[in-house]
Amino acid sequence: MSVPARVRARAAWLRAELHEHAYRYYVLDAPTISDAEYDRLLRELRDLEAQYPELVTPDSPTQRVGAPPAAAFAPVRHRAPMLSLANAFDDAELEAWARRVRTALGEAPVAFVCELKIDGAAVSLTYVDGVFVRGATRGDGEQGEDVTANLRTIRSIPLRLRGAAPPLVEVRGEVYLPRSAFEATNADREARGEPRFANPRNAAAGSLRQLDPQVTAARPLDIFVYGLGAAEGLALASHWETLAWLRAAGFRTSPHARRCTSLEEVKAFVRHWTAARATLDYDTDGVVVKVDATAQQAELGTTAQAPRWAIAYKFPAEQAVTRLVDITVSVGRTGALTPTAVLEPVRVSGVTVTSATLHNEDEVRRKDVRIGDWVVVQRAGEVIPEVVRPLPERRTGAERVFVMPDRCPVCQTPVERPEDEAVTRCPNLACPAQLHLRLVHFASRDAMNIEGLGEKLIAQLLDRGLVRDPADLYQLTAADLLTLDRMGEKLAANLLEAIAASKRTTLARLLYALGIRHVGAHVAERLAEQFGTLQALADAPFEAIRDTPGIGPTIAGSVHSFFRQEVNRRLLDRLLAAGVAPEAPQAAPAPGPLAGTQVVFTGTLARWTRSQAEALARAAGATTTDSVTKKTTYVVAGASPGSKLEKARRLGVRVLTEDEFARLVGA
Ligand code: IVH
């Protein structure tokens, strides 16, 4: 059905109107029409697009939400790296930096731009011919994750640039969750049985990495942009001009940026915001000072990690004074007993704090905090609030010294504290506290993602003895579930369906779900990539795990010993028997130079251990095996090779020296 010209024109007009009003509302904070009027225009466009789907364009205002949940985020290579910043912690360090800058620039006059350093999640937004095509997290600075669908839900990110569009531009900024939305977000997570975010920054980063854009859309994330990555067709003589260009293109930039022509002005800006930041509705952790002139920036250049033309002057952590009314002890997923301070509610940097971690027994003793003390608490950047020190001058004598219980507060098993460790642990793996948290973790979104199975339901399942470990979840029947409070047929059926659906998962999710110490989502992905199957990882020697890129001896030790324990092996067998089927990770996106080949190593290699060499081969797309067969593509022979070399010759398999192999894989 062809679209009548009249309809096409109307749709174009509606899109332009909607873009304009969204910009006025979300970026300028100065709407000129009512919400109802905006909704009416949006509805009209949506109706037209429903009738004529060919009218839908990727930059249509109707396309903010609606992408289906993803299974994983694709990697994105940044065209220009996303660097980090060097820090200054006091005026002297700022002055030292400014001296280096001036010396390098041959004493030419230097102007600076001061900006607040927003404490959120860094993103890169790519626009091609003015259209938002890709948004990515920072990742390791070279490569991040494609979170385009989630970023589209942020209304102050333009889907199309205003004005003349350059062919290509990467816009850099910080996504944050306003403080005022932080507590509501946590309340919402608790209601879903998900763990609370420790701070607004984790909430922003976590919301960006939601697989379901609907979840992201429900969080009022916002963004301040502060610079460019790669850019074609833009000639901007200074950072100050860059900010002006970004604003004109429709982005939200901080209203507090300021151009300073002396270091005294810079210091005054820092002093002002050290105090005034408490009034902002978002977390900041410092002031970024940038050399303004683009030519001077280029002259100064960058180190491998950070530009020499910018520095982050870090704010001291914000503190407040309150009463410590109790010290409770909780048992974590790994059995660690953690003393937690229960505080009289107090606002610290815009967030109400009611508890703070005391880490462990030694920490309580070292700080000499007592129950009933007045204490100084602080929120420092990314950490959970902590108790800094007591105010002994305010003691009345009624304060009590804390003693660590000698039994687990949950299962009453005598606790253990290895001599060389600060952590006291409950050794009982079946301790309900550990079990509860292990199961909550197992079912959580980034793990097995069993929708609807939250903390409260899990507590009930444990209380009734219906579940003793994660594998038991897969044995539950509708009859079992119907014995629970507030459980109806429909809900039970949904839950069983969600449990069944979780059987099809990825190896990385399953590994993460198992709650192996030190194995977070990221490490789990690395392990899954490296080993491909659960069996291969379970059978892997310690060295092979340790030589996995990004994994060190501590993680490797933890993973290796996990798979050596009989109970864990049994648990895995039962999960697999119940039909849990972890998929191997997808083959590497770009086929490596050895894609489709089979490689065998023999003899002693000069540059690598055997497992490092195997890892290189696999990273290049090969599979590696131990024995030479007709299917073997290459045998890589080191010093004093064994019978494998003879066999390779007999079978006519190509033999490579270590150097030839190195060249092939580009190592
Ligand atoms: S400039 C090449 N400006 O701080 C310089 N960064 O360590 C790139 N950040 O996570 C950074 N506010 O996202 C710059 N006004 C600002 C910033 C800012 C927050 C974050 C940035 C990154 C970290 C850099």
CSV table of N, CA and C in Angstrom, one decimal, residues 448 474 498-506 575 578-583:
chain,number,residue,atom,x,y,z
A,448,MET,N,20.3,-16.7,36.1
A,448,MET,CA,19.4,-17.6,35.3
A,448,MET,C,18.2,-16.8,34.9
A,474,TYR,N,14.2,-27.0,39.8
A,474,TYR,CA,13.7,-27.6,38.6
A,474,TYR,C,12.9,-28.8,38.8
A,498,ALA,N,8.6,-19.9,33.8
A,498,ALA,CA,9.8,-19.1,33.9
A,498,ALA,C,11.0,-20.0,34.3
A,499,ILE,N,10.7,-20.9,35.3
A,499,ILE,CA,11.8,-21.9,35.7
A,499,ILE,C,12.2,-22.7,34.5
A,500,ALA,N,11.2,-23.2,33.8
A,500,ALA,CA,11.5,-24.1,32.6
A,500,ALA,C,12.3,-23.3,31.6
A,501,ALA,N,11.9,-22.0,31.4
A,501,ALA,CA,12.5,-21.2,30.3
A,501,ALA,C,14.0,-20.9,30.7
A,502,SER,N,14.3,-20.9,32.0
A,502,SER,CA,15.7,-20.6,32.4
A,502,SER,C,16.6,-21.7,32.0
A,503,LYS,N,16.1,-22.9,31.7
A,503,LYS,CA,17.0,-24.0,31.4
A,503,LYS,C,17.8,-23.7,30.1
A,504,ARG,N,17.2,-23.0,29.2
A,504,ARG,CA,18.0,-22.6,28.0
A,504,ARG,C,18.7,-21.4,28.4
A,505,THR,N,20.0,-21.5,28.6
A,505,THR,CA,20.7,-20.3,29.0
A,505,THR,C,22.1,-20.3,28.4
A,506,THR,N,22.9,-19.4,28.7
A,506,THR,CA,24.3,-19.4,28.2
A,506,THR,C,25.2,-19.9,29.3
A,575,LEU,N,21.7,-30.4,37.9
A,575,LEU,CA,21.2,-29.3,37.0
A,575,LEU,C,21.1,-29.7,35.6
A,578,ALA,N,18.4,-32.2,35.0
A,578,ALA,CA,17.1,-31.5,35.1
A,578,ALA,C,16.8,-30.8,33.7
A,579,GLY,N,17.8,-30.8,32.9
A,579,GLY,CA,17.6,-30.2,31.5
A,579,GLY,C,18.2,-28.8,31.4
A,580,VAL,N,18.9,-28.4,32.4
A,580,VAL,CA,19.6,-27.1,32.2
A,580,VAL,C,20.6,-27.2,31.1
A,581,ALA,N,20.5,-26.4,30.0
A,581,ALA,CA,21.3,-26.6,28.8
A,581,ALA,C,22.0,-25.4,28.5
A,582,PRO,N,23.2,-25.2,29.0
A,582,PRO,CA,24.0,-23.9,28.7
A,582,PRO,C,24.5,-24.0,27.3
A,583,GLU,N,24.2,-23.0,26.5
A,583,GLU,CA,24.8,-22.9,25.2
A,583,GLU,C,26.2,-22.4,25.2
